[in-house]
XYZ file of C-alpha atoms in Angstrom:
755
model
C 0.000 0.000 0.000
C 1.148 3.557 -0.536
C 2.834 3.955 2.816
C 1.494 0.580 3.932
C 4.820 -1.038 4.733
C 5.306 1.228 7.675
C 1.956 0.279 9.135
C 2.964 -3.293 9.888
C 2.304 -3.898 13.541
C 5.293 -6.179 13.912
C 7.432 -6.110 10.799
C 10.183 -8.308 12.204
C 8.976 -10.726 14.852
C 11.270 -13.053 16.765
C 9.941 -16.559 17.143
C 10.378 -18.251 20.505
C 12.862 -15.489 21.444
C 15.530 -17.315 19.452
C 18.076 -15.094 17.712
C 19.971 -16.641 14.792
C 23.586 -17.605 15.461
C 26.298 -15.224 14.365
C 28.736 -16.062 11.614
C 32.154 -17.301 12.534
C 35.009 -14.958 13.380
C 38.166 -14.332 11.412
C 41.443 -15.436 12.934
C 40.029 -15.415 16.471
C 39.749 -11.631 16.393
C 36.041 -11.695 17.121
C 35.206 -9.838 13.880
C 32.094 -11.290 12.328
C 32.198 -12.520 8.760
C 30.053 -10.562 6.334
C 27.969 -12.624 3.960
C 26.835 -11.687 0.446
C 24.245 -13.561 -1.595
C 22.507 -11.697 -4.406
C 22.806 -13.931 -7.476
C 19.694 -15.317 -9.157
C 18.947 -18.924 -8.177
C 20.103 -20.236 -11.575
C 19.893 -23.832 -12.709
C 23.298 -23.932 -14.461
C 26.535 -22.211 -13.419
C 27.638 -19.609 -15.961
C 24.141 -19.087 -17.357
C 22.158 -16.233 -15.842
C 18.391 -16.575 -16.047
C 16.092 -13.636 -16.628
C 14.199 -12.545 -13.518
C 12.280 -9.495 -12.334
C 14.961 -8.572 -9.774
C 18.721 -8.376 -10.331
C 21.694 -7.014 -8.401
C 25.380 -6.381 -9.050
C 26.129 -5.920 -5.349
C 26.077 -2.132 -5.588
C 22.502 -1.585 -6.749
C 19.259 -3.541 -6.891
C 17.237 -3.432 -10.127
C 13.595 -4.420 -9.710
C 10.797 -4.691 -12.279
C 7.462 -3.752 -10.735
C 4.738 -3.885 -13.372
C 5.610 -1.140 -15.859
C 8.263 0.423 -13.595
C 11.969 -0.255 -13.067
C 13.105 0.682 -9.566
C 16.817 1.040 -8.830
C 18.222 1.680 -5.355
C 21.496 1.498 -3.508
C 21.869 -2.077 -2.251
C 22.973 -1.036 1.224
C 20.547 1.863 1.763
C 17.551 2.672 -0.444
C 16.865 5.834 1.562
C 19.906 7.406 -0.145
C 17.745 7.875 -3.253
C 16.195 5.796 -5.998
C 15.656 5.818 -9.756
C 12.262 5.102 -11.344
C 11.931 4.312 -15.060
C 8.414 4.035 -16.469
C 7.852 2.045 -19.646
C 6.422 4.189 -22.474
C 2.724 3.663 -22.988
C -0.064 5.349 -24.930
C -3.231 4.909 -22.916
C -6.449 3.834 -24.633
C -4.701 3.458 -27.993
C -6.393 0.848 -30.180
C -8.960 0.170 -27.494
C -12.716 0.129 -27.498
C -13.957 3.681 -28.095
C -16.540 3.475 -25.350
C -14.018 2.567 -22.644
C -13.660 4.987 -19.767
C -11.769 4.445 -16.505
C -13.807 3.727 -13.397
C -14.749 6.482 -11.059
C -12.980 6.480 -7.722
C -14.208 5.416 -4.350
C -13.375 8.330 -2.052
C -13.673 9.010 1.634
C -15.123 12.318 2.718
C -12.116 14.324 3.863
C -13.575 15.279 7.250
C -14.468 11.674 7.979
C -10.972 10.560 7.055
C -9.448 12.921 9.574
C -11.739 11.545 12.262
C -11.196 7.931 11.224
C -9.290 5.785 13.711
C -6.002 4.402 12.491
C -6.960 0.931 11.145
C -3.534 -0.398 12.012
C -3.550 0.535 15.654
C -7.269 -0.044 16.201
C -8.283 -2.315 13.340
C -10.159 -4.589 15.700
C -12.669 -1.771 16.395
C -13.471 -1.052 12.729
C -15.860 -3.483 11.045
C -16.205 -3.914 7.291
C -19.700 -2.372 7.475
C -18.322 0.704 9.232
C -15.577 0.860 6.621
C -18.099 0.890 3.768
C -20.122 3.660 5.456
C -17.152 6.002 5.011
C -17.525 5.954 1.206
C -19.543 8.084 -1.160
C -21.304 7.118 -4.355
C -19.011 6.332 -7.292
C -20.889 8.468 -9.801
C -20.685 11.634 -7.707
C -16.923 12.083 -7.498
C -13.959 12.187 -9.859
C -10.226 12.414 -9.351
C -7.890 13.947 -11.868
C -5.094 11.520 -12.722
C -1.655 13.160 -12.685
C 0.769 12.646 -15.549
C 3.763 10.387 -14.898
C 6.309 13.107 -15.580
C 9.887 13.030 -14.390
C 8.968 15.497 -11.658
C 6.166 13.219 -10.491
C 8.543 10.253 -10.426
C 11.051 12.339 -8.533
C 8.421 13.159 -5.923
C 7.541 9.462 -5.747
C 11.184 8.588 -5.262
C 11.534 11.161 -2.511
C 8.428 9.830 -0.797
C 9.562 6.206 -1.057
C 13.146 6.804 -0.009
C 12.153 8.545 3.210
C 10.127 5.588 4.472
C 12.135 4.244 7.367
C 11.492 2.829 10.775
C 11.519 6.229 12.472
C 8.737 7.912 10.514
C 5.633 6.053 11.569
C 3.510 9.198 11.970
C 4.216 10.442 8.457
C 3.498 7.023 7.020
C 0.136 6.875 8.734
C -0.671 10.285 7.254
C 0.150 8.969 3.793
C -2.007 5.940 4.564
C -4.994 8.220 5.209
C -4.286 10.206 2.066
C -4.289 7.082 -0.069
C -7.459 5.835 1.578
C -9.003 9.130 0.526
C -8.389 8.362 -3.141
C -9.121 4.670 -3.257
C -10.344 3.328 -6.619
C -12.618 0.339 -6.890
C -11.320 -2.691 -8.855
C -12.098 -2.801 -12.563
C -11.194 -4.673 -15.698
C -8.973 -2.579 -17.941
C -9.139 -3.393 -21.675
C -5.965 -1.338 -22.151
C -3.521 -2.882 -19.670
C -0.177 -1.251 -19.045
C 3.083 -2.806 -20.242
C 4.597 -5.469 -17.997
C 8.345 -5.986 -17.609
C 8.636 -9.758 -17.948
C 12.282 -10.092 -16.962
C 15.619 -8.339 -16.544
C 19.116 -9.358 -17.631
C 22.202 -7.720 -16.132
C 25.721 -7.584 -17.544
C 28.375 -5.021 -16.667
C 27.037 -1.507 -17.186
C 23.978 -2.666 -19.131
C 20.516 -3.603 -17.883
C 18.165 -5.289 -20.352
C 14.399 -5.250 -19.856
C 12.073 -7.524 -21.846
C 8.730 -5.732 -21.937
C 5.371 -7.165 -22.969
C 2.199 -5.356 -24.007
C -1.063 -7.081 -24.757
C -2.297 -6.439 -28.269
C -5.812 -5.241 -28.868
C -7.502 -8.024 -30.837
C -9.520 -6.870 -33.809
C -12.497 -9.065 -34.726
C -11.228 -12.194 -36.426
C -12.846 -11.437 -39.762
C -10.645 -8.503 -40.707
C -7.379 -6.723 -40.235
C -6.549 -3.136 -41.055
C -4.133 -1.896 -43.704
C -4.197 1.873 -43.736
C -7.868 2.788 -43.839
C -8.823 -0.438 -45.604
C -10.283 -3.513 -43.923
C -9.167 -6.783 -45.458
C -10.520 -10.244 -44.778
C -7.260 -11.883 -43.831
C -5.839 -13.232 -40.604
C -2.098 -13.649 -39.979
C -0.924 -17.253 -40.049
C 1.858 -16.702 -37.508
C 0.316 -14.604 -34.784
C 1.343 -13.038 -31.489
C -0.960 -11.982 -28.696
C 1.560 -9.545 -27.262
C 3.914 -6.840 -28.437
C 7.388 -7.686 -27.138
C 10.218 -5.154 -26.841
C 13.849 -5.447 -25.741
C 15.180 -2.301 -24.049
C 18.816 -1.816 -22.990
C 19.668 0.811 -20.357
C 22.983 2.331 -19.306
C 23.543 1.788 -15.572
C 27.057 3.200 -15.368
C 25.490 6.221 -13.659
C 22.248 5.706 -11.727
C 20.096 8.769 -10.860
C 19.093 9.084 -7.211
C 16.474 11.830 -7.615
C 13.751 9.621 -9.052
C 14.913 10.172 -12.623
C 14.885 7.376 -15.214
C 17.767 5.296 -16.512
C 19.268 6.232 -19.883
C 17.882 4.154 -22.745
C 20.600 3.266 -25.260
C 18.872 0.655 -27.404
C 15.518 -0.958 -28.104
C 13.876 -3.285 -30.579
C 10.433 -4.779 -31.009
C 10.682 -8.532 -31.535
C 8.214 -11.190 -32.601
C 6.610 -13.749 -30.347
C 5.126 -14.153 -26.892
C 7.644 -14.191 -24.044
C 8.599 -17.504 -22.440
C 11.997 -17.027 -20.758
C 15.426 -15.392 -21.080
C 19.062 -16.320 -20.470
C 22.431 -14.643 -20.769
C 25.936 -16.039 -21.257
C 28.537 -13.335 -20.892
C 27.508 -10.365 -23.043
C 25.058 -12.380 -25.152
C 21.404 -12.315 -24.204
C 18.877 -14.921 -25.333
C 15.094 -14.546 -25.406
C 12.875 -17.567 -26.049
C 9.450 -16.810 -27.527
C 6.527 -18.639 -29.089
C 4.010 -17.623 -31.735
C 0.641 -19.185 -32.449
C 0.423 -20.880 -35.852
C -3.100 -20.650 -37.218
C -3.166 -23.755 -39.433
C -6.937 -23.647 -39.111
C -6.890 -21.017 -41.870
C -5.825 -23.751 -44.276
C -8.118 -26.444 -42.885
C -11.195 -24.238 -42.683
C -12.102 -24.639 -46.379
C -11.942 -28.426 -46.096
C -14.567 -29.038 -43.428
C -17.671 -30.947 -44.422
C -20.033 -28.244 -43.189
C -18.777 -25.656 -45.687
C -21.540 -24.666 -48.181
C -19.601 -25.833 -51.275
C -19.953 -29.422 -50.025
C -23.703 -29.245 -49.494
C -25.562 -32.058 -51.264
C -22.422 -34.052 -52.113
C -21.992 -37.669 -51.157
C -18.836 -38.845 -49.364
C -16.936 -39.656 -52.547
C -17.770 -36.324 -54.150
C -16.910 -34.438 -50.956
C -13.495 -36.094 -50.641
C -12.672 -35.337 -54.282
C -13.656 -31.674 -54.031
C -11.930 -31.241 -50.650
C -8.711 -32.738 -52.077
C -8.891 -30.384 -55.053
C -9.516 -27.414 -52.739
C -6.544 -28.378 -50.571
C -4.242 -28.561 -53.606
C -5.445 -25.181 -54.883
C -5.002 -23.559 -51.449
C -1.582 -25.018 -50.644
C 0.567 -22.708 -52.766
C -1.020 -19.370 -51.747
C -1.101 -20.492 -48.104
C 2.600 -21.379 -48.142
C 3.489 -18.143 -49.930
C 1.734 -16.175 -47.209
C 3.467 -18.203 -44.515
C 6.885 -17.637 -46.113
C 6.218 -13.906 -46.343
C 5.326 -13.828 -42.664
C 8.406 -15.881 -41.793
C 10.597 -13.311 -43.524
C 9.166 -10.669 -41.208
C 9.365 -12.959 -38.178
C 13.006 -13.912 -38.813
C 14.324 -10.537 -40.014
C 14.406 -11.602 -43.643
C 16.169 -14.957 -43.412
C 15.052 -18.561 -42.884
C 18.606 -19.925 -42.729
C 18.394 -20.803 -39.042
C 15.165 -22.792 -39.119
C 14.870 -26.505 -38.382
C 14.425 -28.383 -41.645
C 11.724 -30.679 -40.289
C 8.467 -31.221 -42.161
C 6.456 -31.928 -39.022
C 7.379 -32.436 -35.403
C 4.376 -34.670 -34.785
C 5.455 -38.264 -35.345
C 3.419 -41.373 -36.026
C 2.182 -43.158 -39.127
C -1.564 -42.594 -38.776
C -3.333 -40.908 -41.681
C -5.870 -39.408 -39.307
C -5.248 -36.118 -37.561
C -6.580 -35.906 -34.019
C -5.463 -32.310 -33.535
C -8.152 -30.599 -35.614
C -5.697 -29.355 -38.227
C -3.316 -28.059 -35.565
C -0.355 -30.356 -36.165
C 2.067 -27.419 -36.070
C 0.570 -25.263 -33.391
C 3.592 -23.207 -32.286
C 6.518 -21.385 -33.820
C 9.383 -21.484 -31.297
C 12.185 -18.919 -31.545
C 15.540 -18.463 -29.815
C 16.717 -14.882 -30.315
C 20.165 -13.574 -29.410
C 21.551 -10.037 -29.033
C 24.615 -8.255 -27.689
C 23.799 -6.745 -24.286
C 26.976 -4.636 -24.297
C 26.074 -2.813 -27.534
C 26.435 0.959 -27.528
C 24.725 3.693 -29.493
C 25.741 4.075 -33.121
C 25.264 7.084 -35.396
C 23.278 6.732 -38.625
C 23.816 8.536 -41.954
C 21.870 11.587 -40.742
C 24.069 11.935 -37.685
C 21.270 10.722 -35.381
C 21.819 8.260 -32.557
C 20.491 4.894 -33.740
C 19.014 2.865 -30.902
C 18.039 -0.241 -32.846
C 19.434 -3.506 -31.447
C 20.888 -6.098 -33.815
C 19.428 -9.579 -33.254
C 19.806 -13.107 -34.654
C 17.081 -15.751 -34.580
C 16.871 -19.541 -34.793
C 13.423 -21.124 -34.960
C 11.273 -24.169 -35.615
C 7.663 -25.178 -36.016
C 6.477 -27.597 -33.354
C 3.392 -29.398 -32.195
C 1.807 -28.739 -28.833
C 2.944 -26.068 -26.373
C 6.307 -24.988 -25.003
C 6.693 -26.645 -21.605
C 10.294 -26.062 -20.526
C 13.586 -24.487 -21.600
C 17.058 -25.689 -20.603
C 20.343 -23.919 -21.368
C 24.010 -24.253 -20.540
C 26.839 -22.145 -21.937
C 26.847 -23.870 -25.336
C 23.583 -25.783 -25.718
C 19.914 -24.886 -25.335
C 16.867 -27.133 -25.587
C 13.204 -26.258 -25.923
C 10.708 -28.941 -24.931
C 7.261 -28.858 -26.540
C 4.535 -31.156 -25.274
C 2.312 -32.541 -28.034
C 1.075 -35.947 -29.137
C 2.274 -38.868 -31.252
C 0.450 -41.848 -32.728
C 0.845 -45.177 -30.924
C 0.568 -47.866 -33.575
C 0.126 -50.655 -31.014
C -2.789 -49.082 -29.130
C -4.194 -46.941 -31.922
C -4.152 -43.912 -29.599
C -2.473 -40.526 -29.721
C -0.135 -40.474 -26.718
C 1.437 -37.488 -25.040
C 4.996 -36.832 -26.221
C 7.712 -34.257 -25.683
C 9.483 -32.882 -28.759
C 12.977 -31.626 -27.961
C 14.709 -29.070 -30.190
C 18.416 -28.570 -29.534
C 20.149 -25.280 -30.401
C 23.850 -24.500 -30.604
C 24.371 -21.240 -28.648
C 28.170 -21.407 -28.424
C 28.437 -18.406 -30.764
C 26.537 -15.126 -30.909
C 24.151 -16.589 -33.502
C 21.971 -19.507 -32.306
C 21.696 -22.395 -34.757
C 19.355 -25.400 -35.014
C 21.369 -28.423 -33.997
C 19.483 -31.607 -33.104
C 16.103 -32.986 -32.096
C 14.449 -35.891 -30.288
C 11.128 -37.208 -29.035
C 10.383 -38.905 -25.696
C 7.073 -40.104 -24.191
C 5.272 -38.059 -21.545
C 5.965 -34.513 -20.413
C 8.590 -32.921 -18.134
C 7.611 -31.253 -14.875
C 9.768 -28.134 -15.307
C 13.260 -27.044 -16.398
C 14.882 -29.076 -13.604
C 13.584 -32.218 -15.336
C 16.245 -31.647 -18.022
C 20.025 -31.710 -17.749
C 23.046 -31.866 -20.071
C 26.020 -33.870 -18.819
C 29.032 -35.208 -20.735
C 27.385 -35.059 -24.189
C 24.155 -36.623 -22.951
C 20.766 -35.039 -22.355
C 18.893 -36.536 -19.384
C 15.107 -35.989 -19.258
C 12.553 -37.078 -16.639
C 8.922 -37.248 -17.789
C 5.514 -38.381 -16.564
C 3.329 -40.088 -19.140
C -0.387 -40.139 -18.340
C -2.755 -42.632 -19.982
C -6.532 -42.474 -19.650
C -8.917 -45.397 -19.842
C -12.631 -45.657 -19.219
C -15.029 -48.367 -18.169
C -18.809 -48.412 -17.930
C -20.828 -49.416 -14.877
C -24.482 -50.188 -15.657
C -27.452 -50.147 -13.277
C -31.146 -50.707 -13.913
C -31.735 -47.032 -14.642
C -28.525 -45.673 -16.101
C -24.910 -46.293 -17.018
C -21.896 -44.546 -15.481
C -18.648 -44.006 -17.402
C -15.617 -43.858 -15.136
C -12.286 -42.506 -16.388
C -9.082 -43.693 -14.778
C -5.567 -42.425 -15.273
C -2.335 -44.367 -15.009
C 1.134 -42.866 -14.986
C 4.637 -43.835 -16.006
C 7.607 -41.858 -14.670
C 10.901 -42.491 -16.430
C 14.397 -41.140 -16.994
C 15.479 -40.996 -20.654
C 19.156 -40.558 -21.552
C 19.852 -39.218 -25.057
C 23.175 -38.939 -26.902
C 23.677 -35.440 -28.288
C 25.300 -35.675 -31.750
C 28.520 -33.864 -32.502
C 28.598 -30.863 -34.781
C 28.849 -32.077 -38.372
C 27.254 -35.483 -37.774
C 25.020 -36.441 -40.669
C 22.326 -37.749 -38.338
C 21.161 -34.905 -36.099
C 18.756 -37.019 -34.053
C 19.475 -37.371 -30.342
C 19.508 -41.149 -30.022
C 18.071 -42.955 -26.997
C 20.942 -44.541 -25.050
C 19.209 -45.646 -21.859
C 16.015 -45.398 -19.835
C 14.568 -46.577 -16.538
C 11.454 -48.543 -15.741
C 8.575 -46.758 -13.997
C 9.760 -44.712 -11.014
C 7.483 -44.581 -7.970
C 4.386 -46.329 -6.735
C 1.429 -46.991 -9.094
C -0.177 -43.766 -10.380
C 2.329 -41.485 -8.677
C 3.597 -38.432 -10.534
C 6.953 -36.665 -10.501
C 6.915 -33.674 -8.115
C 10.580 -32.609 -8.194
C 13.857 -33.479 -9.907
C 17.462 -32.446 -9.373
C 20.404 -33.699 -11.451
C 23.804 -33.373 -9.783
C 26.684 -34.733 -11.875
C 26.181 -38.505 -12.237
C 23.179 -38.713 -9.934
C 19.497 -37.874 -10.191
C 17.312 -37.082 -7.161
C 13.598 -37.550 -7.814
C 10.463 -37.114 -5.706
C 7.193 -38.750 -6.737
C 3.893 -38.396 -4.936
C 0.309 -39.523 -4.628
C -0.218 -39.953 -0.873
C 3.352 -40.341 0.387
C 6.697 -38.950 -0.773
C 9.133 -41.516 -2.136
C 12.554 -39.845 -2.457
C 14.767 -41.679 -4.981
C 18.463 -41.555 -5.874
C 19.583 -42.855 -9.291
C 23.082 -43.534 -10.596
C 23.520 -42.325 -14.201
C 27.294 -42.840 -14.463
C 26.721 -45.455 -17.169
C 24.224 -43.752 -19.543
C 23.043 -47.033 -21.038
C 22.370 -48.534 -17.592
C 20.688 -46.074 -15.217
C 19.983 -47.746 -11.892
C 18.249 -46.935 -8.632
C 20.581 -46.665 -5.644
C 18.194 -45.939 -2.784
C 14.786 -44.645 -1.747
C 13.016 -43.156 1.249
C 9.277 -42.959 2.031
C 7.985 -40.033 4.127
C 4.710 -38.070 4.386
C 4.182 -35.073 2.110
C 6.406 -34.134 -0.801
C 9.181 -31.774 -1.901
C 8.602 -29.579 -4.968
C 12.127 -28.094 -5.004
C 15.449 -29.792 -4.172
C 18.631 -27.842 -3.412
C 22.096 -29.335 -2.723
C 23.865 -28.127 0.453
C 26.735 -29.283 2.620
C 26.971 -28.903 6.400
C 30.034 -30.001 8.372
C 31.218 -32.018 5.389
C 27.949 -33.963 5.068
C 26.270 -33.846 1.613
C 22.596 -32.990 1.964
C 19.554 -32.142 -0.146
C 17.337 -29.373 1.187
C 13.725 -29.856 0.075
C 10.813 -27.407 0.153
C 7.276 -28.633 -0.444
C 4.015 -29.482 1.309
C 2.992 -31.590 4.271
C 0.038 -33.792 3.273
C -2.145 -36.030 5.430
C -1.778 -39.639 4.272
C -5.420 -40.486 5.027
C -7.291 -37.403 3.758
C -4.685 -36.295 1.170
C -5.180 -32.712 2.355
C -2.265 -30.317 2.634
C -1.571 -28.906 6.081
C 1.301 -26.496 5.482
C 4.775 -25.843 4.114
C 7.252 -28.654 4.736
C 11.032 -28.181 4.844
C 13.120 -31.375 4.755
C 16.841 -32.021 5.064
C 17.866 -35.276 3.360
C 21.171 -36.936 4.238
C 22.501 -38.411 0.953
C 25.993 -39.316 2.164
C 24.990 -42.971 1.681
C 23.123 -42.996 -1.671
C 21.892 -46.518 -0.984
C 20.222 -45.455 2.255
C 19.026 -41.812 2.223
C 17.495 -40.517 5.455
C 15.457 -37.498 6.510
C 17.938 -35.727 8.771
C 15.545 -32.959 9.884
C 12.110 -31.603 9.067
C 9.902 -28.637 9.954
C 6.271 -27.842 9.018
C 4.773 -24.337 8.876
C 1.196 -25.357 9.640
C -1.454 -23.460 7.678
C 1.091 -21.572 5.572
C 1.870 -21.390 1.869
C 5.197 -20.540 0.197
C 5.562 -19.316 -3.376
C 9.007 -20.973 -3.390
C 7.157 -24.259 -4.003
C 6.626 -23.200 -7.622
C 8.736 -20.042 -8.050
C 12.259 -21.263 -7.367
C 13.784 -17.774 -7.660
C 12.126 -17.081 -4.292
C 14.386 -19.641 -2.580
C 17.660 -18.528 -0.954
C 20.096 -20.540 1.171
C 23.151 -18.963 2.822
C 25.986 -21.511 3.157
C 28.147 -19.363 5.458
C 25.549 -18.749 8.170
C 23.474 -21.833 7.254
C 20.255 -19.876 6.940
C 17.266 -20.539 4.716
C 15.127 -17.588 3.594
C 11.641 -18.468 2.349
C 8.518 -16.447 1.561
C 5.514 -17.323 3.669
C 1.858 -16.415 3.201
C -1.239 -17.060 5.270
C -4.682 -16.005 4.038
C -7.813 -16.152 6.164
C -10.345 -14.791 3.663
C -11.063 -11.825 5.929
C -9.211 -8.723 7.084
C -7.889 -10.475 10.190
C -4.976 -12.868 10.581
C -3.353 -12.539 7.130
C 0.419 -12.684 6.715
C 2.576 -11.878 3.698
C 6.331 -11.895 4.242
C 9.389 -14.057 4.863
C 10.719 -16.438 7.488
C 14.432 -16.933 8.190
C 15.357 -20.456 9.352
C 18.546 -21.751 10.961
C 19.632 -25.002 9.309
C 21.911 -27.517 11.027
C 22.471 -31.244 11.162
C 19.326 -32.653 12.724
C 17.612 -29.274 13.135
C 15.517 -26.738 11.218
C 14.529 -23.822 13.449
C 12.572 -20.656 12.561
C 14.536 -17.626 13.735
C 12.414 -14.573 12.865
C 9.976 -13.346 10.265
C 9.654 -10.190 8.196
C 6.102 -8.977 7.584
C 5.518 -6.959 4.393
C 1.962 -5.715 4.979
C -0.446 -5.727 7.882
C -3.517 -7.901 7.637
C -6.051 -5.064 7.467
C -4.401 -3.280 4.540
C -3.890 -6.530 2.642
C -7.677 -6.842 2.640
C -8.832 -3.213 2.318
C -5.771 -1.340 1.075
C -5.142 0.668 -2.063
C -2.130 -0.453 -4.094
C -0.394 0.368 -7.357
C -1.627 -2.058 -10.049
C 1.483 -4.205 -10.162
C 2.904 -7.066 -8.130
C 6.405 -8.008 -6.982
C 7.140 -11.749 -6.669
C 8.923 -12.766 -3.476
C 12.696 -12.274 -3.680
C 15.527 -11.942 -1.157
C 19.145 -10.726 -1.273
C 21.888 -10.424 1.339
C 24.458 -7.609 1.245
C 27.174 -7.618 3.897
C 24.908 -9.595 6.253
C 21.999 -7.214 5.730
C 18.873 -8.964 4.439
C 16.744 -7.291 1.757
C 13.336 -8.852 1.099
C 10.971 -7.859 -1.705
C 7.365 -8.982 -1.905
C 4.066 -7.811 -3.357
C 4.402 -4.005 -3.011
C 7.270 -3.346 -0.611
C 10.988 -3.705 0.077
C 12.367 -4.154 3.609
C 15.951 -4.287 4.866
C 16.694 -6.067 8.140
C 19.755 -7.134 10.067
C 20.443 -10.758 9.141
C 21.484 -11.647 12.674
C 18.600 -10.339 14.772
C 15.873 -9.315 12.287
C 15.853 -5.645 13.320
C 14.442 -3.429 10.568
C 16.879 -0.964 8.954
C 14.742 0.702 6.253
C 11.791 0.085 3.945
C 10.207 1.486 0.792
C 6.741 1.131 -0.681
C 6.700 0.506 -4.433
C 4.373 2.581 -6.586
C 3.857 5.242 -3.949
C 3.333 8.681 -5.492
C 3.667 7.504 -9.123
C -0.011 8.017 -9.951
C -3.461 7.466 -8.452
C -4.047 4.012 -9.904
C -5.500 1.746 -7.274
C -5.794 -2.034 -7.147
C -6.384 -4.771 -4.568
C -3.367 -6.326 -2.884
C -3.572 -9.680 -4.673
C -5.288 -8.711 -7.942
C -2.987 -6.366 -9.880
C -4.660 -4.901 -12.974
C -1.942 -4.250 -15.526
């Protein structure tokens, strides 16, 4: 909330009066070691993954909706920079759209209103509603987001610290006085999807939703033409590179030195050194070709089956050439005028059936891997003007299904699309994963190799490249039905069965004539019957896998001989882990797992579960320690960038949320745990918003995923709409800022940002 961070009743609360242990001393002098940890939780060393928050140790760069915030890593109160993405409001939108009218408190009543933080228990929701006036009677002029406005916002945010509670409460009342009711906005603002950081350059990948014209026409000048694009994007995607060699501290924006609009819908981003990679997908509307062939079209009326098939075949032949010409023209635009770096594959859907079960959608996506130089500087064109266009290279392929996961190391990238393939034995179309391998060892990505495996991967951690082999873990789901008949009716019951397997593929060498990744080895089904894979972690020659249905089998596999993967050990415990992280304590190799505690009888979740697995004996893994946050939820279960472990002080930092469905008892913040052999102990928590304002507050229409950094043993946590710095040792608050405060009068609920 604008000013809401300061209204937390207890922003840093010690649990059980237990302070975390201090770090060790240097040379017996008693000086405490200072710990730094601000890198993104990347999957592969040497490959930085795009995320909404980055840091170089000196500054923090955070994407918050359509804003980039930059502040000094050690003290944000020293001044911040705010960069707003360019945006033309209501452009290309419905002409009858108008913003909602605000919900405003009468000024006199606001002054008399009790502080809802200090006395929230005495203010009911009915009393709260009585302090409003009718929507149609009042209007608020929306200020322009000028540099001066951003500077005022920066000044307001940077002065929020633990000693200014009275001023923050005043700002709280001011924002309550200009609260806007939630609405659906047909013209959403741009959203910064991810940031990449290298040297003195910050790259932002920005997405804007496109206004969708009715399907039956598109505009060319003032003319309406009955033609849809074959390769289509639902968003406008732009790469913007900023100079961060000098960061303003007066609220001013960063200096833009390059930008380029690119094709596709954003999936993910990586960087290796100075080279940035953006992976996108585009929808391929093959239905445009198939539409004229359907039996219900008027030209087939009155024809028998033989006549229909003959005319449909003739129509398909006549339509093929113009359809392909249009597609090639669009590809030239999509690939900057060249198709040299496209996979030469006729169709990624395998199988020998003549029937198509996809409804004419055999090639449903166009997958692209785009590269660019993040260190590029401004060049001068023929007119002497600074040219800000960014040079890019693209490799691409058509593929069936949808893009599920992306893996990348410093030389090789793989995109995994989940589609279907024909099973000749069963006569069914089974789920398959189509893997496209790209060579990214140079600045220009190139199509390299491909493969197909049954089932679908869980996430990017289900894929790993090791010693010229690609290891993939998938879950294949099969559905079957049986009918139960009674005297009155018949019931059809569907049942699913699963197969979880590791597949090991040999990656061909550059120049090999056969560019297929050949299957070298695979396992039998992993887990109990009908269990699914819930987490995977490859570490060198071993794979750690968690499956789950009602209990959590934890498995260790030896992959040292690719052709003969074998299970070494397993452990059965309640609940499951959705993320596995390797750690070492006192020389003991361990796996730290974060997931959910689940009741074996009811199969209901009861809270966040943290487990410490001892894997020193792979044949006999044990659960060394465990802790359950009853009734809580952690976004780190699915958003692994929210996870942070500190090896020096042996601390785990996790986001924690508790929602009651009312304005009482909610929590949104972090918990810091002390991790040791045989023990997981909560030390203190950092609360990012008080319960009342989470339910009733007025917030900027953006949302910050949970992230944490440590600078010289000072913890910085970011979540939802605020940033808080605390002392890592005792949890004492040092400073805080509220994101979006003073930028404009947009207002949104805490958990439903409207961008």
